[in-house]
PDB file of C-alpha atoms in Angstrom:
ATOM      1  CA  MET A   1     -27.632   5.034  15.660  1.00 50.00           C
ATOM      2  CA  GLU A   2     -30.118   3.961  13.031  1.00 59.00           C
ATOM      3  CA  PRO A   3     -31.836   0.703  14.095  1.00 54.00           C
ATOM      4  CA  ASP A   4     -31.013  -1.292  10.935  1.00 77.00           C
ATOM      5  CA  ILE A   5     -27.276  -0.637  11.097  1.00 86.00           C
ATOM      6  CA  GLN A   6     -25.028  -3.524  12.123  1.00 85.00           C
ATOM      7  CA  GLN A   7     -21.407  -2.477  12.321  1.00 90.00           C
ATOM      8  CA  LEU A   8     -18.476  -4.847  12.402  1.00 94.00           C
ATOM      9  CA  ASP A   9     -16.322  -5.482  15.451  1.00 93.00           C
ATOM     10  CA  ARG A  10     -12.711  -4.496  14.813  1.00 92.00           C
ATOM     11  CA  VAL A  11     -11.512  -7.203  17.231  1.00 94.00           C
ATOM     12  CA  PHE A  12     -10.709 -10.490  15.511  1.00 93.00           C
ATOM     13  CA  LEU A  13      -9.957 -12.588  18.573  1.00 92.00           C
ATOM     14  CA  GLU A  14      -9.462 -12.204  22.306  1.00 92.00           C
ATOM     15  CA  ILE A  15      -7.480 -14.760  24.286  1.00 92.00           C
ATOM     16  CA  GLY A  16      -7.132 -13.695  27.889  1.00 88.00           C
ATOM     17  CA  PRO A  17      -5.190 -10.414  27.913  1.00 89.00           C
ATOM     18  CA  LEU A  18      -4.264 -10.843  24.235  1.00 91.00           C
ATOM     19  CA  THR A  19      -6.401  -8.945  21.730  1.00 91.00           C
ATOM     20  CA  ILE A  20      -5.937  -9.529  18.005  1.00 93.00           C
ATOM     21  CA  TYR A  21      -7.444  -6.907  15.717  1.00 92.00           C
ATOM     22  CA  TRP A  22      -8.763  -7.355  12.206  1.00 95.00           C
ATOM     23  CA  TYR A  23      -6.443  -4.526  11.128  1.00 90.00           C
ATOM     24  CA  GLY A  24      -3.348  -6.601  11.837  1.00 90.00           C
ATOM     25  CA  VAL A  25      -4.846  -9.827  10.508  1.00 95.00           C
ATOM     26  CA  ILE A  26      -5.783  -8.256   7.185  1.00 96.00           C
ATOM     27  CA  ILE A  27      -2.387  -6.635   6.714  1.00 92.00           C
ATOM     28  CA  ALA A  28      -0.707  -9.962   7.547  1.00 93.00           C
ATOM     29  CA  VAL A  29      -2.861 -11.778   4.979  1.00 96.00           C
ATOM     30  CA  GLY A  30      -1.915  -9.243   2.320  1.00 95.00           C
ATOM     31  CA  ALA A  31       1.775  -9.593   3.163  1.00 93.00           C
ATOM     32  CA  MET A  32       1.687 -13.416   3.100  1.00 95.00           C
ATOM     33  CA  LEU A  33      -0.179 -13.547  -0.208  1.00 97.00           C
ATOM     34  CA  GLY A  34       2.256 -11.061  -1.701  1.00 96.00           C
ATOM     35  CA  LEU A  35       5.204 -13.127  -0.467  1.00 96.00           C
ATOM     36  CA  TRP A  36       3.755 -16.286  -2.000  1.00 96.00           C
ATOM     37  CA  LEU A  37       3.341 -14.586  -5.381  1.00 96.00           C
ATOM     38  CA  ALA A  38       6.858 -13.127  -5.255  1.00 96.00           C
ATOM     39  CA  GLN A  39       8.346 -16.519  -4.413  1.00 96.00           C
ATOM     40  CA  ARG A  40       6.626 -18.125  -7.394  1.00 95.00           C
ATOM     41  CA  GLU A  41       7.795 -15.396  -9.751  1.00 96.00           C
ATOM     42  CA  SER A  42      11.344 -15.390  -8.394  1.00 95.00           C
ATOM     43  CA  VAL A  43      11.667 -19.107  -9.217  1.00 94.00           C
ATOM     44  CA  ARG A  44      10.370 -18.422 -12.729  1.00 92.00           C
ATOM     45  CA  ARG A  45      12.986 -15.683 -13.033  1.00 91.00           C
ATOM     46  CA  GLY A  46      15.804 -18.001 -12.022  1.00 91.00           C
ATOM     47  CA  LEU A  47      16.239 -16.921  -8.414  1.00 93.00           C
ATOM     48  CA  PRO A  48      16.274 -19.235  -5.382  1.00 91.00           C
ATOM     49  CA  LYS A  49      12.813 -19.678  -3.886  1.00 86.00           C
ATOM     50  CA  GLU A  50      13.990 -18.394  -0.502  1.00 92.00           C
ATOM     51  CA  THR A  51      15.190 -15.053  -1.940  1.00 95.00           C
ATOM     52  CA  PHE A  52      12.054 -13.129  -1.008  1.00 95.00           C
ATOM     53  CA  LEU A  53      11.497 -15.042   2.209  1.00 94.00           C
ATOM     54  CA  ASP A  54      14.922 -13.856   3.357  1.00 95.00           C
ATOM     55  CA  LEU A  55      14.199 -10.330   2.127  1.00 96.00           C
ATOM     56  CA  VAL A  56      10.857  -9.911   3.898  1.00 93.00           C
ATOM     57  CA  LEU A  57      12.364 -11.000   7.215  1.00 94.00           C
ATOM     58  CA  TYR A  58      14.122  -7.632   7.087  1.00 95.00           C
ATOM     59  CA  ALA A  59      11.771  -5.612   4.887  1.00 94.00           C
ATOM     60  CA  ILE A  60       8.480  -6.146   6.736  1.00 91.00           C
ATOM     61  CA  PRO A  61       9.664  -5.089  10.229  1.00 93.00           C
ATOM     62  CA  ILE A  62      11.556  -2.131   8.771  1.00 95.00           C
ATOM     63  CA  ALA A  63       8.575  -1.147   6.608  1.00 92.00           C
ATOM     64  CA  ILE A  64       6.236  -1.238   9.624  1.00 91.00           C
ATOM     65  CA  LEU A  65       8.631   0.857  11.699  1.00 93.00           C
ATOM     66  CA  SER A  66       9.175   3.389   8.917  1.00 94.00           C
ATOM     67  CA  ALA A  67       5.439   3.553   8.159  1.00 91.00           C
ATOM     68  CA  ARG A  68       4.727   4.285  11.804  1.00 92.00           C
ATOM     69  CA  ALA A  69       7.587   6.759  12.115  1.00 92.00           C
ATOM     70  CA  TYR A  70       6.380   8.620   9.037  1.00 90.00           C
ATOM     71  CA  TYR A  71       2.873   8.880  10.479  1.00 89.00           C
ATOM     72  CA  VAL A  72       4.050   9.924  13.935  1.00 91.00           C
ATOM     73  CA  ILE A  73       6.346  12.624  12.545  1.00 88.00           C
ATOM     74  CA  PHE A  74       3.461  14.300  10.748  1.00 81.00           C
ATOM     75  CA  GLN A  75       1.207  13.964  13.785  1.00 84.00           C
ATOM     76  CA  TRP A  76       3.859  15.061  16.271  1.00 86.00           C
ATOM     77  CA  ASP A  77       1.643  17.677  17.914  1.00 83.00           C
ATOM     78  CA  TYR A  78      -0.502  14.802  19.189  1.00 87.00           C
ATOM     79  CA  TYR A  79       2.161  12.168  19.870  1.00 89.00           C
ATOM     80  CA  SER A  80       4.480  14.566  21.673  1.00 85.00           C
ATOM     81  CA  GLN A  81       1.693  14.930  24.220  1.00 87.00           C
ATOM     82  CA  ASN A  82       0.753  11.220  24.142  1.00 86.00           C
ATOM     83  CA  PRO A  83       4.018   9.287  23.682  1.00 88.00           C
ATOM     84  CA  GLY A  84       2.460   6.084  24.992  1.00 88.00           C
ATOM     85  CA  ASP A  85       0.242   5.951  21.892  1.00 87.00           C
ATOM     86  CA  ILE A  86       3.191   5.792  19.506  1.00 89.00           C
ATOM     87  CA  ILE A  87       3.398   2.001  19.763  1.00 88.00           C
ATOM     88  CA  LYS A  88      -0.367   1.440  19.262  1.00 85.00           C
ATOM     89  CA  ILE A  89      -0.180   0.463  15.604  1.00 81.00           C
ATOM     90  CA  TRP A  90      -3.185  -1.843  16.038  1.00 76.00           C
ATOM     91  CA  GLU A  91      -5.311   1.298  16.196  1.00 75.00           C
ATOM     92  CA  GLY A  92      -4.126   2.309  12.721  1.00 71.00           C
ATOM     93  CA  GLY A  93      -1.713   5.008  11.727  1.00 79.00           C
ATOM     94  CA  LEU A  94       0.658   3.283   9.294  1.00 81.00           C
ATOM     95  CA  ALA A  95       1.544   5.601   6.418  1.00 87.00           C
ATOM     96  CA  ILE A  96       2.009   3.600   3.218  1.00 88.00           C
ATOM     97  CA  HIS A  97       4.543   6.009   1.758  1.00 92.00           C
ATOM     98  CA  GLY A  98       6.675   5.626   4.870  1.00 92.00           C
ATOM     99  CA  GLY A  99       6.467   1.861   4.572  1.00 92.00           C
ATOM    100  CA  LEU A 100       7.459   1.995   0.908  1.00 93.00           C
ATOM    101  CA  ILE A 101      10.509   4.099   1.705  1.00 94.00           C
ATOM    102  CA  GLY A 102      11.645   1.578   4.318  1.00 95.00           C
ATOM    103  CA  ALA A 103      10.941  -1.433   2.107  1.00 94.00           C
ATOM    104  CA  ILE A 104      12.672   0.015  -0.961  1.00 95.00           C
ATOM    105  CA  LEU A 105      15.797   0.992   0.973  1.00 96.00           C
ATOM    106  CA  THR A 106      15.881  -2.463   2.551  1.00 97.00           C
ATOM    107  CA  GLY A 107      15.505  -4.089  -0.857  1.00 96.00           C
ATOM    108  CA  TYR A 108      18.335  -2.002  -2.273  1.00 96.00           C
ATOM    109  CA  VAL A 109      20.724  -2.906   0.540  1.00 97.00           C
ATOM    110  CA  TYR A 110      19.680  -6.570   0.348  1.00 97.00           C
ATOM    111  CA  ALA A 111      20.311  -6.646  -3.409  1.00 96.00           C
ATOM    112  CA  ARG A 112      23.771  -5.138  -2.984  1.00 95.00           C
ATOM    113  CA  LYS A 113      24.663  -7.599  -0.219  1.00 95.00           C
ATOM    114  CA  ARG A 114      23.471 -10.586  -2.268  1.00 94.00           C
ATOM    115  CA  ASN A 115      24.959  -9.323  -5.549  1.00 94.00           C
ATOM    116  CA  LEU A 116      21.521  -9.240  -7.177  1.00 95.00           C
ATOM    117  CA  SER A 117      19.901  -6.688  -9.449  1.00 94.00           C
ATOM    118  CA  PHE A 118      17.762  -4.316  -7.393  1.00 96.00           C
ATOM    119  CA  TRP A 119      15.583  -3.653 -10.440  1.00 95.00           C
ATOM    120  CA  LYS A 120      15.001  -7.360 -10.937  1.00 95.00           C
ATOM    121  CA  LEU A 121      13.834  -7.735  -7.337  1.00 96.00           C
ATOM    122  CA  ALA A 122      11.710  -4.585  -7.619  1.00 97.00           C
ATOM    123  CA  ASP A 123       9.981  -5.836 -10.772  1.00 97.00           C
ATOM    124  CA  ILE A 124       9.139  -9.147  -9.118  1.00 97.00           C
ATOM    125  CA  ALA A 125       7.899  -7.436  -5.967  1.00 97.00           C
ATOM    126  CA  ALA A 126       5.761  -4.713  -7.605  1.00 97.00           C
ATOM    127  CA  PRO A 127       2.579  -6.781  -8.192  1.00 98.00           C
ATOM    128  CA  SER A 128       2.889  -8.232  -4.679  1.00 97.00           C
ATOM    129  CA  ILE A 129       3.213  -4.761  -3.153  1.00 96.00           C
ATOM    130  CA  ILE A 130       0.161  -3.321  -4.871  1.00 98.00           C
ATOM    131  CA  LEU A 131      -1.894  -6.439  -4.090  1.00 98.00           C
ATOM    132  CA  GLY A 132      -0.896  -6.136  -0.428  1.00 95.00           C
ATOM    133  CA  GLN A 133      -1.985  -2.497  -0.509  1.00 96.00           C
ATOM    134  CA  ALA A 134      -5.337  -3.442  -2.037  1.00 97.00           C
ATOM    135  CA  ILE A 135      -5.956  -5.986   0.716  1.00 97.00           C
ATOM    136  CA  GLY A 136      -4.526  -3.817   3.486  1.00 94.00           C
ATOM    137  CA  ARG A 137      -7.065  -1.035   2.868  1.00 95.00           C
ATOM    138  CA  TRP A 138      -9.716  -3.342   4.290  1.00 97.00           C
ATOM    139  CA  GLY A 139      -7.910  -3.048   7.608  1.00 94.00           C
ATOM    140  CA  ASN A 140      -8.736   0.676   7.445  1.00 93.00           C
ATOM    141  CA  PHE A 141     -12.333  -0.319   6.727  1.00 96.00           C
ATOM    142  CA  MET A 142     -12.507  -2.408   9.896  1.00 95.00           C
ATOM    143  CA  ASN A 143     -11.053   0.489  11.899  1.00 93.00           C
ATOM    144  CA  GLN A 144     -13.458   2.967  10.264  1.00 94.00           C
ATOM    145  CA  GLU A 145     -10.568   5.174   9.176  1.00 92.00           C
ATOM    146  CA  ALA A 146      -9.049   6.499   5.946  1.00 90.00           C
ATOM    147  CA  HIS A 147     -12.515   7.560   4.812  1.00 95.00           C
ATOM    148  CA  GLY A 148     -13.585  10.595   2.840  1.00 96.00           C
ATOM    149  CA  GLY A 149     -15.969  13.428   3.547  1.00 96.00           C
ATOM    150  CA  PRO A 150     -19.658  13.172   4.499  1.00 97.00           C
ATOM    151  CA  VAL A 151     -22.165  11.719   2.046  1.00 97.00           C
ATOM    152  CA  THR A 152     -25.757  10.510   2.261  1.00 96.00           C
ATOM    153  CA  ARG A 153     -26.865   6.920   2.606  1.00 96.00           C
ATOM    154  CA  GLU A 154     -28.620   7.331  -0.721  1.00 96.00           C
ATOM    155  CA  PHE A 155     -25.281   8.186  -2.339  1.00 97.00           C
ATOM    156  CA  LEU A 156     -23.720   4.988  -1.004  1.00 97.00           C
ATOM    157  CA  GLU A 157     -26.707   2.904  -2.045  1.00 96.00           C
ATOM    158  CA  ASN A 158     -26.491   4.350  -5.550  1.00 97.00           C
ATOM    159  CA  LEU A 159     -22.948   2.954  -5.721  1.00 97.00           C
ATOM    160  CA  HIS A 160     -24.576  -0.494  -5.297  1.00 96.00           C
ATOM    161  CA  LEU A 161     -22.409  -1.251  -2.290  1.00 97.00           C
ATOM    162  CA  PRO A 162     -23.272  -4.181  -0.034  1.00 96.00           C
ATOM    163  CA  LYS A 163     -25.048  -3.264   3.177  1.00 95.00           C
ATOM    164  CA  PHE A 164     -22.112  -4.189   5.421  1.00 96.00           C
ATOM    165  CA  ILE A 165     -19.938  -1.548   3.736  1.00 97.00           C
ATOM    166  CA  ILE A 166     -22.639   1.105   3.931  1.00 96.00           C
ATOM    167  CA  ASP A 167     -23.225   0.354   7.606  1.00 96.00           C
ATOM    168  CA  GLN A 168     -19.512   0.484   8.407  1.00 97.00           C
ATOM    169  CA  MET A 169     -19.301   3.898   6.745  1.00 97.00           C
ATOM    170  CA  TYR A 170     -21.780   5.232   9.317  1.00 96.00           C
ATOM    171  CA  ILE A 171     -19.521   6.836  11.924  1.00 95.00           C
ATOM    172  CA  GLU A 172     -20.820   8.885  14.845  1.00 92.00           C
ATOM    173  CA  GLY A 173     -24.054   9.705  13.095  1.00 92.00           C
ATOM    174  CA  VAL A 174     -22.622  10.521   9.661  1.00 96.00           C
ATOM    175  CA  TYR A 175     -22.070   8.523   6.467  1.00 97.00           C
ATOM    176  CA  TYR A 176     -18.700   8.950   4.748  1.00 97.00           C
ATOM    177  CA  HIS A 177     -17.051   8.308   1.375  1.00 97.00           C
ATOM    178  CA  PRO A 178     -15.558   4.763   1.376  1.00 97.00           C
ATOM    179  CA  THR A 179     -12.204   5.984   0.084  1.00 97.00           C
ATOM    180  CA  PHE A 180     -10.601   2.796   1.397  1.00 96.00           C
ATOM    181  CA  LEU A 181     -12.707   0.955  -1.198  1.00 97.00           C
ATOM    182  CA  TYR A 182     -11.845   3.326  -4.022  1.00 98.00           C
ATOM    183  CA  GLU A 183      -8.150   2.825  -3.405  1.00 97.00           C
ATOM    184  CA  SER A 184      -8.489  -0.910  -2.879  1.00 98.00           C
ATOM    185  CA  LEU A 185     -10.221  -1.298  -6.251  1.00 98.00           C
ATOM    186  CA  TRP A 186      -7.698   0.971  -7.955  1.00 98.00           C
ATOM    187  CA  ASN A 187      -4.829  -1.077  -6.554  1.00 98.00           C
ATOM    188  CA  LEU A 188      -6.486  -4.374  -7.436  1.00 98.00           C
ATOM    189  CA  THR A 189      -6.869  -3.164 -11.014  1.00 98.00           C
ATOM    190  CA  GLY A 190      -3.216  -2.108 -10.949  1.00 98.00           C
ATOM    191  CA  PHE A 191      -2.256  -5.608  -9.820  1.00 98.00           C
ATOM    192  CA  PHE A 192      -3.776  -7.122 -12.960  1.00 98.00           C
ATOM    193  CA  VAL A 193      -2.227  -4.384 -15.115  1.00 98.00           C
ATOM    194  CA  LEU A 194       1.231  -5.201 -13.748  1.00 98.00           C
ATOM    195  CA  LEU A 195       0.696  -8.917 -14.351  1.00 97.00           C
ATOM    196  CA  ALA A 196      -0.254  -8.116 -17.947  1.00 96.00           C
ATOM    197  CA  LEU A 197       2.873  -5.973 -18.359  1.00 96.00           C
ATOM    198  CA  ARG A 198       5.002  -9.020 -17.569  1.00 93.00           C
ATOM    199  CA  LYS A 199       3.975 -10.329 -20.983  1.00 90.00           C
ATOM    200  CA  VAL A 200       5.040  -7.121 -22.737  1.00 88.00           C
ATOM    201  CA  ASN A 201       8.597  -6.562 -23.892  1.00 80.00           C
ATOM    202  CA  LEU A 202       9.484  -4.120 -21.116  1.00 89.00           C
ATOM    203  CA  LYS A 203      12.999  -3.602 -19.876  1.00 91.00           C
ATOM    204  CA  ARG A 204      14.200  -4.429 -16.416  1.00 92.00           C
ATOM    205  CA  GLY A 205      12.883  -2.023 -13.786  1.00 95.00           C
ATOM    206  CA  GLU A 206       9.980  -0.774 -15.866  1.00 96.00           C
ATOM    207  CA  ILE A 207       7.315  -2.870 -14.170  1.00 97.00           C
ATOM    208  CA  PHE A 208       8.315  -1.360 -10.839  1.00 97.00           C
ATOM    209  CA  LEU A 209       8.340   2.129 -12.351  1.00 98.00           C
ATOM    210  CA  SER A 210       4.885   1.420 -13.826  1.00 98.00           C
ATOM    211  CA  TYR A 211       3.719   0.518 -10.347  1.00 98.00           C
ATOM    212  CA  CYS A 212       5.008   3.836  -8.993  1.00 97.00           C
ATOM    213  CA  VAL A 213       3.085   5.767 -11.638  1.00 98.00           C
ATOM    214  CA  TRP A 214      -0.135   3.740 -11.401  1.00 98.00           C
ATOM    215  CA  TYR A 215      -0.351   3.759  -7.628  1.00 98.00           C
ATOM    216  CA  SER A 216       0.553   7.435  -7.372  1.00 97.00           C
ATOM    217  CA  ILE A 217      -2.079   8.577  -9.882  1.00 98.00           C
ATOM    218  CA  GLY A 218      -4.834   6.824  -7.945  1.00 97.00           C
ATOM    219  CA  ARG A 219      -3.514   7.936  -4.581  1.00 96.00           C
ATOM    220  CA  PHE A 220      -3.320  11.579  -5.682  1.00 96.00           C
ATOM    221  CA  PHE A 221      -6.989  11.796  -6.619  1.00 95.00           C
ATOM    222  CA  ILE A 222      -8.354   9.602  -3.822  1.00 96.00           C
ATOM    223  CA  GLU A 223      -6.335  11.460  -1.204  1.00 95.00           C
ATOM    224  CA  GLY A 224      -8.201  14.611  -2.197  1.00 93.00           C
ATOM    225  CA  LEU A 225     -11.410  13.047  -0.874  1.00 94.00           C
ATOM    226  CA  ARG A 226     -10.040  12.059   2.521  1.00 93.00           C
ATOM    227  CA  THR A 227     -10.549  13.932   5.764  1.00 89.00           C
ATOM    228  CA  ASP A 228      -7.633  12.477   7.760  1.00 85.00           C
ATOM    229  CA  SER A 229      -4.724  13.358   5.478  1.00 85.00           C
ATOM    230  CA  LEU A 230      -1.265  14.121   6.809  1.00 82.00           C
ATOM    231  CA  MET A 231      -0.662  17.714   5.774  1.00 83.00           C
ATOM    232  CA  LEU A 232       2.607  19.122   4.433  1.00 82.00           C
ATOM    233  CA  THR A 233       1.260  22.667   4.531  1.00 80.00           C
ATOM    234  CA  GLU A 234      -2.141  24.102   5.329  1.00 80.00           C
ATOM    235  CA  ASN A 235      -3.401  23.388   1.823  1.00 81.00           C
ATOM    236  CA  LEU A 236      -1.097  20.628   0.557  1.00 84.00           C
ATOM    237  CA  ARG A 237      -1.581  16.995   1.510  1.00 91.00           C
ATOM    238  CA  MET A 238       1.641  15.092   2.039  1.00 91.00           C
ATOM    239  CA  ALA A 239       0.467  12.005   0.123  1.00 93.00           C
ATOM    240  CA  GLN A 240      -0.456  14.123  -2.889  1.00 95.00           C
ATOM    241  CA  PHE A 241       2.938  15.821  -2.867  1.00 95.00           C
ATOM    242  CA  ILE A 242       4.748  12.473  -2.609  1.00 95.00           C
ATOM    243  CA  SER A 243       2.556  11.058  -5.394  1.00 96.00           C
ATOM    244  CA  ILE A 244       3.538  13.871  -7.741  1.00 96.00           C
ATOM    245  CA  VAL A 245       7.217  13.401  -6.859  1.00 97.00           C
ATOM    246  CA  LEU A 246       6.980   9.649  -7.491  1.00 96.00           C
ATOM    247  CA  ILE A 247       5.290  10.086 -10.857  1.00 98.00           C
ATOM    248  CA  ILE A 248       7.894  12.594 -12.049  1.00 98.00           C
ATOM    249  CA  ALA A 249      10.805  10.585 -10.627  1.00 97.00           C
ATOM    250  CA  ALA A 250       9.561   7.331 -12.175  1.00 97.00           C
ATOM    251  CA  ILE A 251       9.135   8.887 -15.628  1.00 97.00           C
ATOM    252  CA  ILE A 252      12.539  10.592 -15.517  1.00 97.00           C
ATOM    253  CA  THR A 253      14.198   7.367 -14.334  1.00 96.00           C
ATOM    254  CA  TRP A 254      12.486   5.404 -17.114  1.00 95.00           C
ATOM    255  CA  VAL A 255      13.672   7.844 -19.802  1.00 94.00           C
ATOM    256  CA  VAL A 256      17.208   8.220 -18.445  1.00 93.00           C
ATOM    257  CA  ARG A 257      17.739   4.468 -18.117  1.00 92.00           C
ATOM    258  CA  ARG A 258      16.553   3.962 -21.700  1.00 89.00           C
ATOM    259  CA  LEU A 259      18.765   6.738 -23.052  1.00 88.00           C
ATOM    260  CA  LYS A 260      21.847   5.539 -21.173  1.00 83.00           C
ATOM    261  CA  GLY A 261      21.290   1.905 -22.049  1.00 75.00           C
ATOM    262  CA  TYR A 262      20.841   0.764 -18.429  1.00 64.00           C
ATOM    263  CA  ALA A 263      17.563  -0.878 -19.384  1.00 57.00           C
ATOM    264  CA  ASN A 264      18.879  -3.100 -22.161  1.00 60.00           C
ATOM    265  CA  THR A 265      18.164  -6.193 -20.088  1.00 66.00           C
ATOM    266  CA  ARG A 266      14.621  -7.422 -20.566  1.00 67.00           C
ATOM    267  CA  TYR A 267      12.287  -8.374 -17.722  1.00 67.00           C
ATOM    268  CA  LEU A 268      12.566 -12.104 -18.392  1.00 62.00           C
ATOM    269  CA  ASP A 269      16.343 -12.233 -18.919  1.00 62.00           C
ATOM    270  CA  GLN A 270      18.036 -14.514 -16.432  1.00 56.00           C
ATOM    271  CA  ASP A 271      21.366 -12.714 -15.954  1.00 50.00           C
ATOM    272  CA  GLN A 272      21.762 -10.286 -13.097  1.00 46.00           C
ATOM    273  CA  GLY A 273      22.281  -7.202 -15.260  1.00 46.00           C
ATOM    274  CA  TYR A 274      21.622  -3.748 -13.893  1.00 44.00           C
TER     275      TYR A 274
END
């Protein structure tokens, strides 16, 4: 290892046999900040403050399980031979698309049970989700995963990155693209875009659909740089395929809901609506 490189320890805290990793801490921080923002917005939208607190008690565990299941399924050649590693989520291996599937399904069932508009909940949650994703990518940074292909140190320095990021991108003698950072910045920008869209006269559900399109566009291109992608086929990355599907589905849903009048209710309307 080069003498001037000082890499970060992925362990946050050790208490006896208990080891807490930065990966989990960072994801937890993103989830808590997202919950706080959703609670504030839900009150502004006329919902009880505890609406999202109740929802995340179901959504977060289910999202973690579905994110892990998604990852394990597409890495089954490894996990079928090492079943004991399936539970080691602290080492990474949570697929965001899997987590989104679990969270969205949970939100839909929750909305039906509570007689609430799913689209209203989804609109409120969208900025929180993408902010959590922006923060969560730094967990990948601490684990030195979700990076791109090899680059030179000069390339990273030309990006004007701080030294601690450049050093952490030095893995087993090679520097790599900080794709975690690219996606984190893309998602952070998307967070502010979604907040701005709240002030535009969009219809109910369209902030969430905007999130699907924004996130998927960035993920499609950034995924092409990564070296650890889950593969659907030999040449097709699963995340890129899902991104394309989400973009098309979101646009079709947007158009159909407008044409059929399902989106007559505006974002800020207080009634439940559709």
